[in-house]
mmCIF file of C-alpha atoms in Angstrom:
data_model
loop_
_atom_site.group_PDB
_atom_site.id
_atom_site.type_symbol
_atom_site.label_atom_id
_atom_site.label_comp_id
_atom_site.label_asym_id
_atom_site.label_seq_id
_atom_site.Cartn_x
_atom_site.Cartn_y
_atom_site.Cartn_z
ATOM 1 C CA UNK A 1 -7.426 1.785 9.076
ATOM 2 C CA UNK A 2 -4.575 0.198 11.153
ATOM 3 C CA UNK A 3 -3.847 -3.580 11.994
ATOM 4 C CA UNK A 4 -5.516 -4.419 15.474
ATOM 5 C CA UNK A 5 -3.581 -3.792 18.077
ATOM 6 C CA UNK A 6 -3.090 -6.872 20.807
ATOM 7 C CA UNK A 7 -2.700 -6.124 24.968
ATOM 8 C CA UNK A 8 0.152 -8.936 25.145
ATOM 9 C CA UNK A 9 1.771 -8.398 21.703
ATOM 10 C CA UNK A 10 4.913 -6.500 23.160
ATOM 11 C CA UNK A 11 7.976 -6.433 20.633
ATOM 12 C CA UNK A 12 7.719 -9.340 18.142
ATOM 13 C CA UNK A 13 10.103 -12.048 18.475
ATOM 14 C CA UNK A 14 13.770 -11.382 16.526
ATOM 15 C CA UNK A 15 15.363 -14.431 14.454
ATOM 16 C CA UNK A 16 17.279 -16.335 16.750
ATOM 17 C CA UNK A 17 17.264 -20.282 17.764
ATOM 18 C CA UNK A 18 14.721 -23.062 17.384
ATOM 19 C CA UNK A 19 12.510 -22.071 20.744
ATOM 20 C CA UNK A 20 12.922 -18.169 19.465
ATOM 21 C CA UNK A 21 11.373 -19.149 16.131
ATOM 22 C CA UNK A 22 8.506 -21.430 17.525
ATOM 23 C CA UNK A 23 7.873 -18.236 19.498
ATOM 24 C CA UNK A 24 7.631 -15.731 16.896
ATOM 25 C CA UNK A 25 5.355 -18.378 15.057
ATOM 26 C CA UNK A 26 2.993 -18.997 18.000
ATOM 27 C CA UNK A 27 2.933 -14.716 18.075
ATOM 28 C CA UNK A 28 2.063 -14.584 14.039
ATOM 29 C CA UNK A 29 -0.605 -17.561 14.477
ATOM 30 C CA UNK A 30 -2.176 -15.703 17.082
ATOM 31 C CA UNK A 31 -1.992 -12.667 15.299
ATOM 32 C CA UNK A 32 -3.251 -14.580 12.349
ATOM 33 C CA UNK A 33 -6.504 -15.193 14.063
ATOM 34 C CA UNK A 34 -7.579 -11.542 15.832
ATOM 35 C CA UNK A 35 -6.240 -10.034 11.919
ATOM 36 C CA UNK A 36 -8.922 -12.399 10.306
ATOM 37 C CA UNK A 37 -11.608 -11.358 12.802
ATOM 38 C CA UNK A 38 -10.284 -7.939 11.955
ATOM 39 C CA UNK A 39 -10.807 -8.281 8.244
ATOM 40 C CA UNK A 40 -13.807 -10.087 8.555
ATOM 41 C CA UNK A 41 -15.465 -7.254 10.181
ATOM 42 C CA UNK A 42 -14.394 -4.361 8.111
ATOM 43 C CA UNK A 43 -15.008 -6.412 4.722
ATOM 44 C CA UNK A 44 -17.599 -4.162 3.415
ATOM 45 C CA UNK A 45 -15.596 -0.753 3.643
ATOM 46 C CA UNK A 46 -12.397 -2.534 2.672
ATOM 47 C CA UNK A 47 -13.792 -4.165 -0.659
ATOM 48 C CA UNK A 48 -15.907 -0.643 -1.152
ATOM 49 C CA UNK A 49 -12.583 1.511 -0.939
ATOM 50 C CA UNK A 50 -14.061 3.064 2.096
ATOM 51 C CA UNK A 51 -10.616 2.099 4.240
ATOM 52 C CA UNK A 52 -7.238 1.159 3.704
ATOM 53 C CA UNK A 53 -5.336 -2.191 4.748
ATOM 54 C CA UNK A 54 -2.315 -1.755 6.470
ATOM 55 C CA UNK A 55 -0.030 -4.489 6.566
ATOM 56 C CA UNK A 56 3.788 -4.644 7.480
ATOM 57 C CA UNK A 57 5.764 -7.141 4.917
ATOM 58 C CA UNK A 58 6.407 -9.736 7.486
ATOM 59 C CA UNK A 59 3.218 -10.276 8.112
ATOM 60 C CA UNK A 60 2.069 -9.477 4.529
ATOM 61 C CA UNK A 61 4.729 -12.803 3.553
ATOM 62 C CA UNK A 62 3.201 -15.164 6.968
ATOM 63 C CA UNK A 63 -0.294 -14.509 5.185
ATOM 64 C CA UNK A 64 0.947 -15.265 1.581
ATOM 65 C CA UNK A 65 2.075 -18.323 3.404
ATOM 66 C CA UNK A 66 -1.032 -19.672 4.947
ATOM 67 C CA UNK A 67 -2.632 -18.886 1.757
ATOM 68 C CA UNK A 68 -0.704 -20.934 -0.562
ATOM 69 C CA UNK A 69 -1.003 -23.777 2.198
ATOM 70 C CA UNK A 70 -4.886 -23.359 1.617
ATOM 71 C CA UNK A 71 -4.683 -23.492 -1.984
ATOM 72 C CA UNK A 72 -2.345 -27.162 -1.599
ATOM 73 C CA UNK A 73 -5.287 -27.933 0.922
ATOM 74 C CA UNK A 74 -7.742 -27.634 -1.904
ATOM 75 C CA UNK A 75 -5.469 -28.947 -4.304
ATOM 76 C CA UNK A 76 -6.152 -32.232 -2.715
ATOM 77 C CA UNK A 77 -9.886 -32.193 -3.258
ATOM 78 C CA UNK A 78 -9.496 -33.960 -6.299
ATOM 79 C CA UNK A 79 -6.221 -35.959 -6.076
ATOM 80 C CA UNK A 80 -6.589 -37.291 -2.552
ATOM 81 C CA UNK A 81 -10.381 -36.656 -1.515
ATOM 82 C CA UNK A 82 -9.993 -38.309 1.947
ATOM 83 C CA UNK A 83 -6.951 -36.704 2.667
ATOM 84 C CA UNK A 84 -8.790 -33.407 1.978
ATOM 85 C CA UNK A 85 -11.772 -34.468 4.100
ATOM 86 C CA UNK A 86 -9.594 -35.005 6.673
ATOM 87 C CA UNK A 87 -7.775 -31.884 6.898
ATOM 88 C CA UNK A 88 -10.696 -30.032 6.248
ATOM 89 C CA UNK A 89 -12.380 -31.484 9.275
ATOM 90 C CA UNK A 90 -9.807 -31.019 11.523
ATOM 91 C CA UNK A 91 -10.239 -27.197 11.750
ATOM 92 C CA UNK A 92 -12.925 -26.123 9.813
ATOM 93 C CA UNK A 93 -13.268 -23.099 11.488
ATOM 94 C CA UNK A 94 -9.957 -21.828 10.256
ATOM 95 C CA UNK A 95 -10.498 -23.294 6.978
ATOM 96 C CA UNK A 96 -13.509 -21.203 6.794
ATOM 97 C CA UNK A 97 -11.826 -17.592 7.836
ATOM 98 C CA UNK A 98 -8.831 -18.470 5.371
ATOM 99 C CA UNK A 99 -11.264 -18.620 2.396
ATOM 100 C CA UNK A 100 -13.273 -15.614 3.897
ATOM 101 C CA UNK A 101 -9.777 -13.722 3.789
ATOM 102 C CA UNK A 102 -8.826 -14.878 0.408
ATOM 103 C CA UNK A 103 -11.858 -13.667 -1.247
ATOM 104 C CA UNK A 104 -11.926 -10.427 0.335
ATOM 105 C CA UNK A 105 -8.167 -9.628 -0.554
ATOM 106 C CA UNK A 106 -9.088 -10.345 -4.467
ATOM 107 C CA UNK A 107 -11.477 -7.760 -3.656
ATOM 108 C CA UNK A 108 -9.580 -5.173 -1.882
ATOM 109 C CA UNK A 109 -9.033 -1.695 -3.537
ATOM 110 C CA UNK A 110 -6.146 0.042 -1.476
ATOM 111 C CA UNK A 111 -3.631 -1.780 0.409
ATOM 112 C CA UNK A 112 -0.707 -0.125 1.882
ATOM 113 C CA UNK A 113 2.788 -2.030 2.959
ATOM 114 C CA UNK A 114 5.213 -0.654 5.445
ATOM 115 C CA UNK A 115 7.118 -1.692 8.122
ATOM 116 C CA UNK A 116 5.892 -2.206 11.734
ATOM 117 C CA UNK A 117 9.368 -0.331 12.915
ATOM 118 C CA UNK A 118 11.051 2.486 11.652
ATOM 119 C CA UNK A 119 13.678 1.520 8.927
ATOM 120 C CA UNK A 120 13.216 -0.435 5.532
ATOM 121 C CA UNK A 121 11.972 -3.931 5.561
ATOM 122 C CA UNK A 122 13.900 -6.979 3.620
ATOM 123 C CA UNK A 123 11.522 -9.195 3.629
ATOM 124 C CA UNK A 124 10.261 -10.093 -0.093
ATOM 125 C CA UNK A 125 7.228 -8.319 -0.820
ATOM 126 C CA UNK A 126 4.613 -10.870 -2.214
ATOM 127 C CA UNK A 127 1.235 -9.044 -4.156
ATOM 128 C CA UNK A 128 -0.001 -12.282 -5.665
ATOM 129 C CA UNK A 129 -3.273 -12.864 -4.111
ATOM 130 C CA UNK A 130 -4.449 -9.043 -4.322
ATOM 131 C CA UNK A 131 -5.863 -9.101 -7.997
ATOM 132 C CA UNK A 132 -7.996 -5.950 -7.605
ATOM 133 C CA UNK A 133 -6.050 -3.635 -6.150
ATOM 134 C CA UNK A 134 -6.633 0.264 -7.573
ATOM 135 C CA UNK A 135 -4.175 1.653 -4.572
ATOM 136 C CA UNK A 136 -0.724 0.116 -3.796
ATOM 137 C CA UNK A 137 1.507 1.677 -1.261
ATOM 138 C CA UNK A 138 4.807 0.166 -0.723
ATOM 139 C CA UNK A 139 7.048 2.277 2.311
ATOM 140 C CA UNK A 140 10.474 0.887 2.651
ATOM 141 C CA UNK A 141 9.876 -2.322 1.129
ATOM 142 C CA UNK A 142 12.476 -4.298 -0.407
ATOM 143 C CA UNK A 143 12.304 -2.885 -3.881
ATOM 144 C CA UNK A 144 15.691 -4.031 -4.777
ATOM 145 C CA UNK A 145 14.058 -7.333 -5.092
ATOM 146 C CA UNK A 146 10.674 -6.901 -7.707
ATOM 147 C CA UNK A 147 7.411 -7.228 -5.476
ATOM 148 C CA UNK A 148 6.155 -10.261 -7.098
ATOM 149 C CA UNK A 149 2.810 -9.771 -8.953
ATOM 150 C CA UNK A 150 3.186 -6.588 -8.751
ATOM 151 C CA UNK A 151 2.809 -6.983 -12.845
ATOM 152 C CA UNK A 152 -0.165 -8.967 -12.564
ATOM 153 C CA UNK A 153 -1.805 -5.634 -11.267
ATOM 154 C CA UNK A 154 -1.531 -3.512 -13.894
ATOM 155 C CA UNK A 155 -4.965 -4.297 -15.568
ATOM 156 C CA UNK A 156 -6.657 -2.370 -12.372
ATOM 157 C CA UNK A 157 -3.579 0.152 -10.122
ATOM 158 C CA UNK A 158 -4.939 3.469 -10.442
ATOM 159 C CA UNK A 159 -2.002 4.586 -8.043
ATOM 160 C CA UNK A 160 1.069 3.351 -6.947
ATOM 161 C CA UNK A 161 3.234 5.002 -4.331
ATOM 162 C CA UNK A 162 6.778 3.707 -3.534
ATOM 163 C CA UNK A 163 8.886 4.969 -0.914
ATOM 164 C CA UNK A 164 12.781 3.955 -0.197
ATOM 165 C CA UNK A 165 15.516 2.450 -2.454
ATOM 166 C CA UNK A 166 14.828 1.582 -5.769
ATOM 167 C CA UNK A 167 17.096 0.160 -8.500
ATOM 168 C CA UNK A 168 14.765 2.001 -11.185
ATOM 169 C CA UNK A 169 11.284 2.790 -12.563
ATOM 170 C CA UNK A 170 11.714 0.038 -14.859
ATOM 171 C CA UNK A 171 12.354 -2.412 -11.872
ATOM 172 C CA UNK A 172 8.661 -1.780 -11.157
ATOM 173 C CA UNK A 173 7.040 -1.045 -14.180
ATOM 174 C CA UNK A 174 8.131 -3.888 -16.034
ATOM 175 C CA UNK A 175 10.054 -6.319 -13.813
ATOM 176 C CA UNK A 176 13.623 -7.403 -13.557
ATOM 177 C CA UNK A 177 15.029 -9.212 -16.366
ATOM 178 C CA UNK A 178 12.195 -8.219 -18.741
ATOM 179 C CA UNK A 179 12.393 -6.036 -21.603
ATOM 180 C CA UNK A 180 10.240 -2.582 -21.896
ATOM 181 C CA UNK A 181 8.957 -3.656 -25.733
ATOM 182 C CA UNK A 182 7.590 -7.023 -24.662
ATOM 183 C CA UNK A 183 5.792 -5.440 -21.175
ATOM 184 C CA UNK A 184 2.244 -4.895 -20.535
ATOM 185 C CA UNK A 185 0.801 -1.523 -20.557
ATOM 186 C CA UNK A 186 -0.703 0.134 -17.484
ATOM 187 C CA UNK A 187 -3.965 1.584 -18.930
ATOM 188 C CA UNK A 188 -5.570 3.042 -15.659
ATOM 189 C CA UNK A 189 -2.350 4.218 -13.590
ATOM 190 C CA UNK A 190 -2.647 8.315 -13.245
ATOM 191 C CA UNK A 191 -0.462 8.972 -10.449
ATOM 192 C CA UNK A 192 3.214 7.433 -10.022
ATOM 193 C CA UNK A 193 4.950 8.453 -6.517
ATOM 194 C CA UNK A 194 8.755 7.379 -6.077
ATOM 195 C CA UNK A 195 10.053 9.129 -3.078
ATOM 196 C CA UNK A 196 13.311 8.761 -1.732
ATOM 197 C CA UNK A 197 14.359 6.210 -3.975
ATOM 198 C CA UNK A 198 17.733 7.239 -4.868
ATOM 199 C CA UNK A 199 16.789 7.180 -8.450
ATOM 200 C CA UNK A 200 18.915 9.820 -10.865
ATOM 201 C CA UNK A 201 17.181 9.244 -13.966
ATOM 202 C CA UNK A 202 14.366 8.117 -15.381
ATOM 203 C CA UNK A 203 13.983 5.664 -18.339
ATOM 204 C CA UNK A 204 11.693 4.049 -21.311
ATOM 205 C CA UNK A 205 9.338 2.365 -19.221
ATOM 206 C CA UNK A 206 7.612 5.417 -19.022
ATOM 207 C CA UNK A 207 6.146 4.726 -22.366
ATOM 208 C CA UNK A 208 4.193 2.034 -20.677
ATOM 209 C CA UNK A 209 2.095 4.881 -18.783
ATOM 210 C CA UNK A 210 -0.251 6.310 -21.219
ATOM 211 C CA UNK A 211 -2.440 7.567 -18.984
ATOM 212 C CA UNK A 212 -0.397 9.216 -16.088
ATOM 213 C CA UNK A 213 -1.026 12.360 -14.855
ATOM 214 C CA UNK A 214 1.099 12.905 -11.850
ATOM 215 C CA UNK A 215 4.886 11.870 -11.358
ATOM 216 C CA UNK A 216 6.113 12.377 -8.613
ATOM 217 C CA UNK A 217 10.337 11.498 -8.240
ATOM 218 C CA UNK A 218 10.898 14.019 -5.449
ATOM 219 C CA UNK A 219 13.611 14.033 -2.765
ATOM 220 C CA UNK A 220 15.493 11.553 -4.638
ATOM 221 C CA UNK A 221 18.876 12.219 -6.989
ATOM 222 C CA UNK A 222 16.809 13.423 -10.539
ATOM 223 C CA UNK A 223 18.093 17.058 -11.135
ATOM 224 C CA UNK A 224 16.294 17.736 -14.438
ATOM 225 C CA UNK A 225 12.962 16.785 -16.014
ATOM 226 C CA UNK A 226 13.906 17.280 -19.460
ATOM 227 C CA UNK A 227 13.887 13.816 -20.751
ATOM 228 C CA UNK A 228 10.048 13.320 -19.636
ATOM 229 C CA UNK A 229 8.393 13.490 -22.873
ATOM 230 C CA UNK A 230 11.521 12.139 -24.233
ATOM 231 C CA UNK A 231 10.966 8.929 -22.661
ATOM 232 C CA UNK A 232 7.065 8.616 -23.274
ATOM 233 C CA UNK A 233 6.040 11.378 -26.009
ATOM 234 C CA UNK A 234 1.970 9.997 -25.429
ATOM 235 C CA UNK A 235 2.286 11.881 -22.050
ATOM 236 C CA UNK A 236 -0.208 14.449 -21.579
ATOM 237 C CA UNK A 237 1.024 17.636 -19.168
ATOM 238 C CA UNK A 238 2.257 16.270 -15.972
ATOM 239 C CA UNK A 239 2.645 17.458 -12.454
ATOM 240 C CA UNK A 240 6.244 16.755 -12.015
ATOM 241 C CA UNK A 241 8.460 16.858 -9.217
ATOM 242 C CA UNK A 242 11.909 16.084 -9.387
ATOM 243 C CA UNK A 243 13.459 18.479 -6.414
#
């Protein structure tokens, strides 16, 4: 599956002044609007695994956005009822398609982030209102900053795929800051992919894969494999790659 594609999108609006920015926000409300519509339509084979959602992380981050302005929305319903009533009324129609999008994103099985041009991304990569995710793709995302929630999905992630610059499998696996003794387990994730990450070792948060199958570390700086069942001895036989 790829995003829609739009007639009149041409290049998206760069950062610039005040009338550049109102410009590339007129672009990603529009855009808003046909992806929803998208979405809407495809619901079924999305939540059923049956197609993947591609998103690039800018747009990924003006979702996230409208989002968490819907939850403050219906934050009011009990606070300030009238105020809610109000807002509510005033475009109910996009209320409507923002709670149809929420609900199928907790739902969605594979998602897949990568840029909409060639090169890596630095916009912060924001998984919080994906809860159900069993495949995560992130292509030259800003690893060096964790994906937040990212954490949150390790109840479900079946597969997670990162390509691009990455501090270090602990960075992922357990979250910056965090230490590998106090970190959830991922009880369902068989395959781990870090291409081209840079990376030229591996580490102890491997222990927090007891189920993994496949690692994949290739084309990045690891010359040896040695340490594997070093660093998580409850590994079974893995396809490894580390050329």
């Amino acid at each position: 599956m790829v995003e829609p594609r739009r007639e009149n999108a041409g290049a998206t609006p760069g950062d610039g002044n005040d009338v550049q920015e109102n410009i590339l926000e007129d672009w990603l409300q529009e855009w808003l609007q046909d992806w929803m519509l998208f979405v809407n339509s495809n619901r079924r084979d999305l939540e059923l695994a049956k197609k993947i959602l591609i998103l690039s992380p800018e747009k990924l981050s003006y979702v996230g956005t409208r989002l968490a302005n819907l939850q403050e929305m219906e934050g009011l319903r009990e606070n300030a009822p009238m105020e809610y009533l109000s807002l509510y009324a005033s475009d109910l129609g996009d209320y409507r398609r923002l709670r149809d999008l929420q609900s199928t994103l907790q739902r969605l099985k594979l998602l897949r982030i990568a840029p909409s041009v060639k090169g890596a991304d630095q916009t912060l990569v924001d998984l919080t209102h994906f809860g159900a995710l069993h495949t995560l793709e992130l292509h030259w995302c800003n690893l060096e900053a964790a994906p937040l929630g990212l954490q949150a999905l390790h109840v479900h992630l079946h597969r997670l795929i990162c390509t691009g610059p990455l501090p270090s499998l602990h960075h992922i696996l357990v979250g910056a800051g965090k230490d590998v003794e106090d970190a959830a387990v991922w009880p369902c994730l068989t395959h781990l992919s870090c291409q081209k990450t840079g990376l030229a070792s591996m580490d102890s948060s491997l222990t927090l894969l007891p189920v993994v199958e496949t690692l994949d570390l290739s084309r990045g700086n690891i010359t040896a494999i040695e340490n594997i069942q070093v660093a998580n001895p409850r590994l079974p036989p893995l396809t490894a790659t580390a050329a």
